[in-house]
C-alpha cells in the first residue's frame, strides 16, 4: 500500500511539477467572457489597438488598410487605405496618430487617417529576417515597443528581442529594451517554443504581457525584464493569437487569425 501511494505521488509530481506556470491567476483563459467573429475582410486579422472604445483599429497581414470595428454593435464601420498591399503585422494608436509595423521592421506613421491620410515611413536596422510582429505604444516612455518573432543573436546567444522606437527622434535603439532567453520555456517537463506575435503593458499591474502563436503561450514580465508568469493559450478558441490590448479596467482582448475559419477577438475579464 505504501509503495502504491509513493508511486502515485511520484507520478503526480513528475507529471505536473509547476502547475501554476500553466494557468493565469488574473484571467480565465479557458473561457472568454465574450467573443466576436470577424468578417471576411478580417480573417487575417494580425493586430488590434484601442481607438475610442468600443471602437478599435486593426490591420490584416495582407492589405495596407486600417479597419475600424465597433465591439458594441459588432460591425465593421470603416476601412481606410494607407499604403500598398504588404505584410503588416501590428498597430498602435497614439492620440490622433496611428503606427503600423511591417514584418521587415519598417514603421508607418499615419495622421488624418479618416480624411486625408498622411504617411511617413521609417526604416530601421531590422529586416525581414527578424520578422517583426508586435507593436505597442508605451505612454510613460513615449516609445513604441517592437517585438521580433525570430530569435536574434544577442551577447553570443539566441534570444527573443523587444526593441524600443523613440517617438521624439523616430529612431530604433540598437540596445534591446527586453530580451527573453530560451531556457525560460521549459516547464511541466516540456519545452515550449516562443516567438512573440503581440505585446501590451497592463494598465493595473504595470507589467508587460507578450503572446506567442508558436507554443501557444502568454508571458508576463516586469518592466525590469524579469519573467513573472507563463500562461498557456493552448485552448480551442486561440486559433492563431496575433494581437493584444487591455482596456483601462484591466480586461484583456486577444485577436486570432482565422486560418481555415473565421478570425476572432476574445475578451477575458480582469479577475482582481
Coordinates of N, CA, C and O in Angstrom, one line a residue, residues 9-166:
X9 N 2.2 9.5 -5.8 CA 2.8 10.8 -5.5 C 3.9 11.2 -6.5 O 4.0 12.3 -7.0
X10 N 4.7 10.2 -6.8 CA 5.8 10.4 -7.8 C 5.2 10.8 -9.2 O 5.7 11.7 -9.9
X11 N 4.2 10.0 -9.5 CA 3.6 10.2 -10.9 C 3.0 11.6 -11.0 O 3.2 12.4 -11.9
X12 N 2.3 12.1 -9.9 CA 1.7 13.4 -9.9 C 2.8 14.5 -9.9 O 2.7 15.5 -10.7
X13 N 3.8 14.3 -9.1 CA 4.9 15.3 -9.1 C 5.6 15.5 -10.4 O 5.9 16.5 -10.9
X14 N 5.9 14.3 -11.0 CA 6.7 14.3 -12.2 C 5.8 14.9 -13.4 O 6.3 15.5 -14.3
X15 N 4.5 14.5 -13.3 CA 3.7 15.0 -14.4 C 3.4 16.5 -14.4 O 3.3 17.1 -15.4
X16 N 3.3 17.0 -13.2 CA 2.9 18.4 -13.1 C 3.6 19.1 -12.0 O 3.1 19.5 -10.9
X17 N 4.9 19.3 -12.1 CA 5.8 19.9 -11.1 C 5.5 21.4 -10.8 O 5.6 21.8 -9.7
X18 N 5.0 22.1 -11.8 CA 4.7 23.5 -11.6 C 3.4 23.9 -12.2 O 3.4 24.6 -13.2
X19 N 2.3 23.4 -11.7 CA 1.0 23.7 -12.3 C 0.7 25.2 -12.4 O 0.0 25.6 -13.3
X20 N 1.2 26.0 -11.5 CA 0.9 27.4 -11.5 C 1.4 28.1 -12.8 O 1.0 29.2 -13.1
X21 N 2.4 27.5 -13.4 CA 3.0 28.1 -14.5 C 2.2 28.0 -15.8 O 2.5 28.5 -16.8
X22 N 1.2 27.1 -15.8 CA 0.3 27.0 -17.0 C -0.9 27.8 -16.9 O -1.6 27.9 -17.9
X23 N -1.3 28.2 -15.7 CA -2.6 28.9 -15.6 C -2.3 30.4 -15.3 O -1.2 30.8 -14.9
X24 N -3.3 31.2 -15.5 CA -3.2 32.7 -15.2 C -4.1 33.1 -14.1 O -5.3 32.8 -14.2
X25 N -3.6 33.6 -13.1 CA -4.4 33.9 -11.9 C -5.3 35.1 -12.1 O -6.4 35.2 -11.4
X26 N -5.1 36.0 -13.0 CA -5.9 37.2 -13.2 C -6.9 37.1 -14.4 O -7.7 38.0 -14.6
X27 N -6.8 36.0 -15.2 CA -7.7 35.7 -16.3 C -8.1 34.3 -16.4 O -7.2 33.4 -16.2
X28 N -9.3 34.0 -16.7 CA -9.7 32.6 -17.0 C -9.6 32.4 -18.6 O -10.5 32.7 -19.3
X29 N -8.4 32.0 -19.0 CA -8.1 31.9 -20.4 C -8.8 30.8 -21.1 O -8.8 30.7 -22.4
X30 N -9.3 29.8 -20.4 CA -10.1 28.7 -21.0 C -11.4 29.2 -21.5 O -11.9 28.6 -22.5
X31 N -12.0 30.2 -20.9 CA -13.4 30.6 -21.2 C -13.4 32.1 -21.4 O -13.5 32.9 -20.4
X32 N -13.5 32.6 -22.6 CA -13.6 34.1 -22.8 C -15.0 34.5 -22.4 O -16.0 33.8 -22.5
X33 N -15.1 35.7 -21.8 CA -16.4 36.2 -21.4 C -17.2 36.7 -22.6 O -18.4 36.9 -22.5
X34 N -16.5 37.0 -23.7 CA -17.2 37.5 -24.9 C -16.3 37.1 -26.1 O -15.1 37.1 -26.0
X35 N -17.0 36.9 -27.2 CA -16.3 36.6 -28.5 C -16.9 37.3 -29.7 O -18.1 37.3 -29.8
X36 N -16.1 37.8 -30.5 CA -16.6 38.4 -31.8 C -16.0 37.7 -33.0 O -14.7 37.6 -33.1
X37 N -16.8 37.2 -33.8 CA -16.3 36.6 -35.1 C -16.1 37.8 -36.1 O -16.9 38.6 -36.3
X38 N -14.9 37.7 -36.7 CA -14.6 38.8 -37.6 C -15.2 38.5 -39.0 O -15.3 37.4 -39.5
X39 N -15.5 39.6 -39.7 CA -16.0 39.5 -41.1 C -14.9 39.0 -42.0 O -13.7 38.9 -41.6
X40 N -15.2 38.6 -43.2 CA -14.3 38.0 -44.2 C -13.0 38.8 -44.4 O -11.9 38.3 -44.5
X41 N -13.2 40.2 -44.4 CA -12.1 41.1 -44.6 C -11.0 41.0 -43.5 O -9.9 41.4 -43.7
X42 N -11.4 40.4 -42.4 CA -10.5 40.4 -41.3 C -10.2 38.9 -40.8 O -9.9 38.6 -39.7
X43 N -10.3 38.0 -41.8 CA -9.9 36.6 -41.5 C -8.4 36.6 -41.1 O -8.0 35.9 -40.2
X44 N -7.6 37.5 -41.7 CA -6.2 37.5 -41.4 C -5.9 38.7 -40.4 O -4.8 39.3 -40.6
X45 N -6.7 38.9 -39.5 CA -6.5 40.0 -38.5 C -5.2 39.7 -37.8 O -5.0 38.7 -37.2
X46 N -4.3 40.7 -37.8 CA -3.0 40.5 -37.3 C -2.6 41.5 -36.2 O -1.5 41.3 -35.6
X47 N -3.4 42.5 -35.9 CA -3.0 43.4 -34.9 C -4.3 44.2 -34.5 O -5.1 44.5 -35.4
X48 N -4.4 44.6 -33.2 CA -5.5 45.4 -32.8 C -5.0 46.4 -31.8 O -4.1 46.2 -31.1
X49 N -5.8 47.6 -31.7 CA -5.4 48.6 -30.8 C -6.7 49.4 -30.5 O -7.6 49.5 -31.4
X50 N -6.8 49.9 -29.3 CA -8.0 50.8 -28.9 C -7.9 52.1 -29.7 O -6.9 52.8 -29.7
X51 N -9.0 52.5 -30.3 CA -9.2 53.8 -30.9 C -9.9 54.7 -30.0 O -9.4 55.7 -29.4
X52 N -11.2 54.5 -29.9 CA -12.1 55.2 -28.9 C -13.1 54.1 -28.5 O -14.1 54.0 -29.1
X53 N -12.8 53.4 -27.4 CA -13.6 52.2 -27.1 C -15.0 52.6 -27.0 O -15.4 53.6 -26.4
X54 N -15.9 51.7 -27.5 CA -15.7 50.4 -28.0 C -15.2 50.2 -29.5 O -15.2 49.1 -30.0
X55 N -14.8 51.4 -30.1 CA -14.2 51.3 -31.4 C -12.7 50.9 -31.3 O -12.0 51.5 -30.5
X56 N -12.3 50.0 -32.1 CA -10.9 49.6 -32.2 C -10.4 49.7 -33.6 O -11.2 49.8 -34.6
X57 N -9.1 49.8 -33.8 CA -8.5 49.7 -35.1 C -7.7 48.4 -35.3 O -7.1 47.9 -34.3
X58 N -7.7 47.9 -36.5 CA -7.0 46.7 -36.7 C -6.4 46.7 -38.1 O -6.7 47.5 -38.9
X59 N -5.4 45.8 -38.3 CA -4.9 45.6 -39.6 C -4.9 44.1 -39.9 O -5.0 43.3 -39.0
X60 N -4.9 43.7 -41.2 CA -4.6 42.3 -41.5 C -3.3 42.3 -42.2 O -2.7 43.3 -42.5
X61 N -2.7 41.1 -42.4 CA -1.3 41.0 -42.8 C -1.2 40.9 -44.3 O -0.2 40.4 -44.8
X62 N -2.2 41.4 -45.0 CA -2.1 41.4 -46.5 C -2.3 42.7 -47.2 O -1.8 43.0 -48.3
X63 N -3.1 43.6 -46.5 CA -3.5 44.9 -47.1 C -3.0 46.1 -46.4 O -2.9 46.1 -45.1
X64 N -2.7 47.2 -47.1 CA -2.4 48.4 -46.5 C -3.6 49.2 -46.1 O -3.8 50.3 -46.6
X65 N -4.4 48.6 -45.2 CA -5.7 49.3 -44.8 C -5.8 49.2 -43.3 O -5.4 48.3 -42.7
X66 N -6.5 50.2 -42.7 CA -6.9 50.2 -41.4 C -8.3 49.9 -41.3 O -9.1 50.4 -42.1
X67 N -8.7 49.0 -40.4 CA -10.1 48.7 -40.2 C -10.7 49.1 -38.9 O -10.1 48.8 -37.8
X68 N -11.8 49.9 -38.9 CA -12.4 50.4 -37.7 C -13.6 49.5 -37.4 O -14.5 49.4 -38.1
X69 N -13.5 48.9 -36.2 CA -14.5 47.9 -35.8 C -15.2 48.3 -34.5 O -14.5 48.7 -33.5
X70 N -16.5 48.2 -34.4 CA -17.2 48.6 -33.2 C -17.6 47.3 -32.4 O -18.4 46.5 -32.9
X71 N -17.0 47.1 -31.3 CA -17.2 45.9 -30.5 C -18.6 45.9 -29.9 O -19.2 44.9 -29.6
X72 N -19.2 47.1 -29.7 CA -20.6 47.2 -29.1 C -21.7 46.8 -30.1 O -22.6 46.0 -29.7
X73 N -21.5 47.2 -31.3 CA -22.5 46.9 -32.3 C -22.1 45.7 -33.2 O -22.9 45.3 -34.0
X74 N -20.9 45.2 -33.0 CA -20.4 44.1 -33.7 C -20.4 44.3 -35.2 O -20.9 43.5 -36.0
X75 N -19.9 45.5 -35.6 CA -19.9 45.9 -37.0 C -18.6 46.5 -37.4 O -17.9 47.2 -36.7
X76 N -18.2 46.2 -38.7 CA -17.0 46.8 -39.3 C -17.5 48.1 -39.9 O -18.3 48.1 -40.8
X77 N -17.1 49.2 -39.3 CA -17.7 50.5 -39.6 C -17.0 51.2 -40.8 O -17.7 51.8 -41.7
X78 N -15.7 51.1 -40.9 CA -15.0 51.8 -41.9 C -13.7 51.1 -42.2 O -13.1 50.3 -41.4
X79 N -13.1 51.3 -43.4 CA -11.7 50.9 -43.7 C -11.1 52.1 -44.3 O -11.7 52.9 -45.0
X80 N -9.8 52.2 -44.1 CA -9.0 53.4 -44.6 C -7.7 52.9 -45.2 O -6.9 52.2 -44.6
X81 N -7.5 53.3 -46.4 CA -6.3 52.9 -47.2 C -5.1 53.8 -46.8 O -5.3 55.0 -46.8
X82 N -4.0 53.2 -46.5 CA -2.8 54.0 -46.1 C -1.6 53.6 -47.0 O -0.6 54.3 -47.0
X83 N -1.6 52.4 -47.6 CA -0.4 52.0 -48.4 C -0.7 50.8 -49.3 O -1.9 50.3 -49.4
X84 N 0.3 50.4 -49.9 CA 0.2 49.2 -50.8 C 0.0 47.9 -50.0 O 0.2 47.9 -48.8
X85 N -0.4 46.9 -50.7 CA -0.5 45.6 -50.1 C 0.8 45.2 -49.5 O 1.9 45.4 -50.2
X86 N 0.9 44.5 -48.4 CA 2.1 44.0 -47.8 C 1.9 43.2 -46.6 O 0.7 43.0 -46.2
X87 N 2.9 42.9 -45.9 CA 2.9 42.0 -44.7 C 2.9 42.9 -43.5 O 3.9 43.1 -42.8
X88 N 1.7 43.4 -43.1 CA 1.6 44.3 -42.0 C 1.1 43.5 -40.8 O 0.2 42.7 -40.8
X89 N 1.9 43.7 -39.7 CA 1.7 42.7 -38.5 C 1.0 43.3 -37.3 O 0.4 42.6 -36.6
X90 N 1.2 44.6 -37.0 CA 0.6 45.1 -35.8 C 0.4 46.6 -35.9 O 0.8 47.3 -36.8
X91 N -0.4 47.1 -34.9 CA -0.8 48.5 -35.0 C -0.8 49.1 -33.6 O -1.0 48.4 -32.6
X92 N -0.6 50.4 -33.5 CA -0.6 51.1 -32.2 C -1.2 52.5 -32.4 O -0.9 53.1 -33.5
X93 N -1.9 53.0 -31.5 CA -2.6 54.3 -31.6 C -2.1 55.2 -30.5 O -2.0 54.9 -29.4
X94 N -1.6 56.4 -31.0 CA -1.2 57.5 -30.0 C -2.0 58.7 -30.4 O -1.7 59.4 -31.4
X95 N -3.0 59.1 -29.6 CA -3.8 60.3 -29.8 C -4.4 60.2 -31.2 O -5.2 59.3 -31.5
X96 N -4.1 61.1 -32.1 CA -4.6 61.1 -33.5 C -3.6 60.5 -34.5 O -3.8 60.6 -35.7
X97 N -2.6 59.8 -34.0 CA -1.6 59.2 -34.9 C -1.8 57.7 -34.8 O -2.0 57.1 -33.7
X98 N -1.6 57.0 -35.9 CA -1.6 55.6 -35.9 C -0.3 55.1 -36.5 O 0.3 55.6 -37.4
X99 N 0.3 54.1 -35.8 CA 1.5 53.5 -36.2 C 1.3 52.0 -36.6 O 0.5 51.3 -36.0
X100 N 1.8 51.6 -37.8 CA 1.7 50.3 -38.3 C 3.1 49.7 -38.5 O 4.0 50.3 -39.0
X101 N 3.2 48.4 -38.1 CA 4.5 47.7 -38.2 C 4.5 46.7 -39.3 O 3.5 45.9 -39.4
X102 N 5.5 46.7 -40.2 CA 5.6 45.7 -41.2 C 6.6 44.7 -40.8 O 7.5 44.9 -39.9
X103 N 6.5 43.5 -41.4 CA 7.3 42.4 -40.9 C 8.8 42.6 -41.2 O 9.7 41.9 -40.6
X104 N 9.2 43.5 -42.0 CA 10.6 43.8 -42.3 C 11.2 44.9 -41.4 O 12.3 45.3 -41.6
X105 N 10.4 45.3 -40.4 CA 10.9 46.3 -39.4 C 10.6 47.7 -39.8 O 10.8 48.6 -39.0
X106 N 9.9 48.0 -40.9 CA 9.5 49.3 -41.3 C 8.3 49.7 -40.4 O 7.4 48.9 -40.2
X107 N 8.3 51.0 -40.0 CA 7.2 51.5 -39.2 C 6.6 52.7 -40.0 O 7.3 53.6 -40.5
X108 N 5.2 52.7 -40.1 CA 4.5 53.7 -40.8 C 3.7 54.6 -39.7 O 3.0 54.0 -38.9
X109 N 3.9 55.9 -39.9 CA 3.2 56.8 -39.1 C 2.1 57.4 -39.9 O 2.4 58.0 -41.0
X110 N 0.8 57.3 -39.5 CA -0.3 57.8 -40.3 C -1.1 58.8 -39.5 O -1.6 58.5 -38.4
X111 N -1.2 60.0 -40.1 CA -2.0 61.0 -39.5 C -3.2 61.3 -40.4 O -3.2 61.1 -41.6
X112 N -4.3 61.9 -39.8 CA -5.5 62.2 -40.6 C -6.0 61.0 -41.4 O -6.4 61.1 -42.5
X113 N -6.0 59.8 -40.7 CA -6.3 58.6 -41.4 C -7.7 58.5 -41.9 O -8.0 57.8 -42.9
X114 N -8.6 59.2 -41.2 CA -10.0 59.2 -41.6 C -10.3 60.0 -42.9 O -11.2 59.7 -43.6
X115 N -9.6 61.1 -43.0 CA -10.0 62.1 -44.1 C -9.0 62.1 -45.2 O -9.3 61.8 -46.3
X116 N -7.8 62.5 -44.9 CA -6.7 62.6 -45.9 C -5.4 62.1 -45.4 O -4.6 62.9 -44.9
X117 N -5.2 60.8 -45.4 CA -4.1 60.1 -44.7 C -2.7 60.7 -45.2 O -2.5 60.8 -46.4
X118 N -1.9 61.1 -44.2 CA -0.5 61.4 -44.5 C 0.4 60.4 -43.9 O 0.2 60.1 -42.7
X119 N 1.2 59.8 -44.7 CA 2.0 58.6 -44.2 C 3.5 59.0 -44.2 O 4.0 59.4 -45.3
X120 N 4.1 58.8 -43.1 CA 5.6 58.8 -43.0 C 6.1 57.4 -42.8 O 5.6 56.7 -42.0
X121 N 7.2 57.1 -43.5 CA 7.7 55.7 -43.4 C 9.1 55.8 -42.8 O 10.0 56.6 -43.2
X122 N 9.3 54.9 -41.8 CA 10.6 54.9 -41.1 C 11.2 53.5 -41.2 O 10.7 52.5 -40.7
X123 N 12.3 53.5 -41.9 CA 13.1 52.2 -42.0 C 14.0 52.1 -40.7 O 14.4 53.1 -40.1
X124 N 14.2 50.8 -40.3 CA 15.0 50.6 -39.2 C 16.2 49.6 -39.6 O 16.3 49.2 -40.7
X125 N 17.0 49.3 -38.6 CA 18.1 48.4 -38.9 C 17.7 47.0 -39.0 O 18.4 46.1 -39.3
X126 N 16.4 46.7 -38.6 CA 15.9 45.4 -38.7 C 15.5 45.0 -40.2 O 15.3 46.0 -41.0
X127 N 15.3 43.8 -40.5 CA 14.9 43.4 -41.8 C 13.9 42.2 -41.7 O 13.5 41.8 -40.6
X128 N 13.6 41.6 -42.9 CA 12.6 40.5 -42.9 C 13.1 39.3 -42.1 O 12.2 38.6 -41.6
X129 N 14.4 39.1 -42.0 CA 14.9 38.0 -41.2 C 14.4 38.1 -39.7 O 14.2 37.0 -39.1
X130 N 14.3 39.3 -39.2 CA 13.9 39.4 -37.8 C 12.4 39.2 -37.6 O 12.0 38.8 -36.5
X131 N 11.7 39.3 -38.7 CA 10.2 39.1 -38.7 C 9.5 39.8 -37.5 O 9.0 39.2 -36.6
X132 N 9.5 41.1 -37.6 CA 8.9 41.9 -36.6 C 7.4 41.8 -36.6 O 6.7 41.9 -37.6
X133 N 6.8 41.4 -35.4 CA 5.3 41.1 -35.4 C 4.6 41.9 -34.3 O 3.3 42.0 -34.5
X134 N 5.2 42.4 -33.3 CA 4.5 43.0 -32.2 C 4.8 44.5 -32.1 O 6.0 44.9 -32.2
X135 N 3.8 45.3 -31.9 CA 3.9 46.8 -31.7 C 3.0 47.3 -30.6 O 1.9 46.9 -30.5
X136 N 3.6 48.1 -29.7 CA 2.8 48.7 -28.6 C 3.3 50.1 -28.3 O 4.5 50.4 -28.2
X137 N 2.3 51.0 -28.1 CA 2.7 52.4 -27.7 C 2.7 52.5 -26.2 O 1.7 52.3 -25.5
X138 N 3.9 52.7 -25.6 CA 4.1 52.9 -24.2 C 4.0 54.4 -23.9 O 4.9 55.1 -24.2
X139 N 2.9 54.8 -23.2 CA 2.7 56.2 -22.9 C 3.7 56.8 -22.0 O 4.2 57.9 -22.2
X140 N 4.2 56.0 -21.0 CA 5.1 56.6 -20.0 C 6.5 56.8 -20.6 O 7.1 57.8 -20.2
X141 N 6.9 56.0 -21.6 CA 8.2 56.2 -22.2 C 8.1 56.9 -23.5 O 9.2 57.2 -24.1
X142 N 6.9 57.3 -23.9 CA 6.7 57.9 -25.3 C 7.5 57.2 -26.3 O 8.4 57.7 -27.0
X143 N 7.3 55.9 -26.4 CA 8.0 55.0 -27.3 C 7.1 53.9 -27.8 O 6.1 53.6 -27.2
X144 N 7.5 53.3 -28.9 CA 6.9 52.1 -29.4 C 7.8 50.9 -29.0 O 9.0 51.0 -29.2
X145 N 7.2 49.9 -28.6 CA 7.9 48.6 -28.3 C 7.7 47.7 -29.5 O 6.6 47.5 -30.0
X146 N 8.8 47.2 -30.1 CA 8.8 46.4 -31.3 C 9.3 45.0 -31.0 O 10.5 44.8 -30.6
X147 N 8.5 44.0 -31.1 CA 8.9 42.6 -30.8 C 9.2 41.8 -32.1 O 8.5 41.9 -33.1
X148 N 10.3 41.1 -32.1 CA 10.8 40.3 -33.2 C 10.3 38.8 -33.0 O 10.5 38.3 -31.9
X149 N 9.7 38.3 -34.0 CA 9.3 36.9 -33.9 C 10.5 35.9 -33.9 O 10.5 34.9 -33.2
X150 N 11.4 36.2 -34.8 CA 12.6 35.3 -34.9 C 13.6 35.7 -33.8 O 13.8 36.8 -33.4
X151 N 14.3 34.7 -33.3 CA 15.4 34.9 -32.3 C 16.6 35.6 -33.0 O 16.9 35.3 -34.2
X152 N 17.2 36.5 -32.3 CA 18.4 37.2 -32.8 C 19.6 36.9 -31.8 O 19.4 36.6 -30.6
X153 N 20.8 37.0 -32.4 CA 21.9 36.8 -31.5 C 22.3 38.0 -30.7 O 22.6 39.1 -31.3
X154 N 22.2 37.9 -29.4 CA 22.5 39.0 -28.5 C 23.5 38.4 -27.5 O 23.2 37.4 -26.8
X155 N 24.6 39.1 -27.3 CA 25.6 38.6 -26.4 C 26.0 37.2 -26.6 O 26.0 36.3 -25.7
X156 N 26.1 36.8 -27.9 CA 26.6 35.5 -28.3 C 25.5 34.4 -28.0 O 25.9 33.2 -27.9
X157 N 24.3 34.8 -27.8 CA 23.2 33.8 -27.5 C 22.0 34.2 -28.3 O 21.7 35.3 -28.5
X158 N 21.2 33.2 -28.8 CA 20.0 33.4 -29.5 C 18.9 33.7 -28.5 O 18.6 33.0 -27.6
X159 N 18.2 34.9 -28.7 CA 17.2 35.3 -27.7 C 16.0 36.0 -28.5 O 16.2 36.5 -29.6
X160 N 14.9 35.9 -27.9 CA 13.8 36.8 -28.4 C 14.0 38.2 -27.9 O 14.5 38.4 -26.8
X161 N 13.8 39.1 -28.8 CA 14.2 40.5 -28.6 C 13.0 41.5 -28.8 O 12.3 41.3 -29.7
X162 N 12.9 42.5 -27.9 CA 12.0 43.6 -28.0 C 12.8 44.9 -28.0 O 13.6 45.1 -27.0
X163 N 12.6 45.7 -29.0 CA 13.4 47.0 -29.1 C 12.4 48.1 -28.8 O 11.2 47.9 -28.8
X164 N 13.0 49.3 -28.6 CA 12.2 50.5 -28.5 C 12.4 51.5 -29.6 O 13.6 51.7 -29.9
X165 N 11.3 52.1 -30.1 CA 11.4 53.1 -31.1 C 11.1 54.4 -30.5 O 9.9 54.6 -30.0
X166 N 12.0 55.4 -30.4 CA 11.8 56.7 -29.8 C 11.0 57.5 -30.6 O 11.3 57.8 -31.8

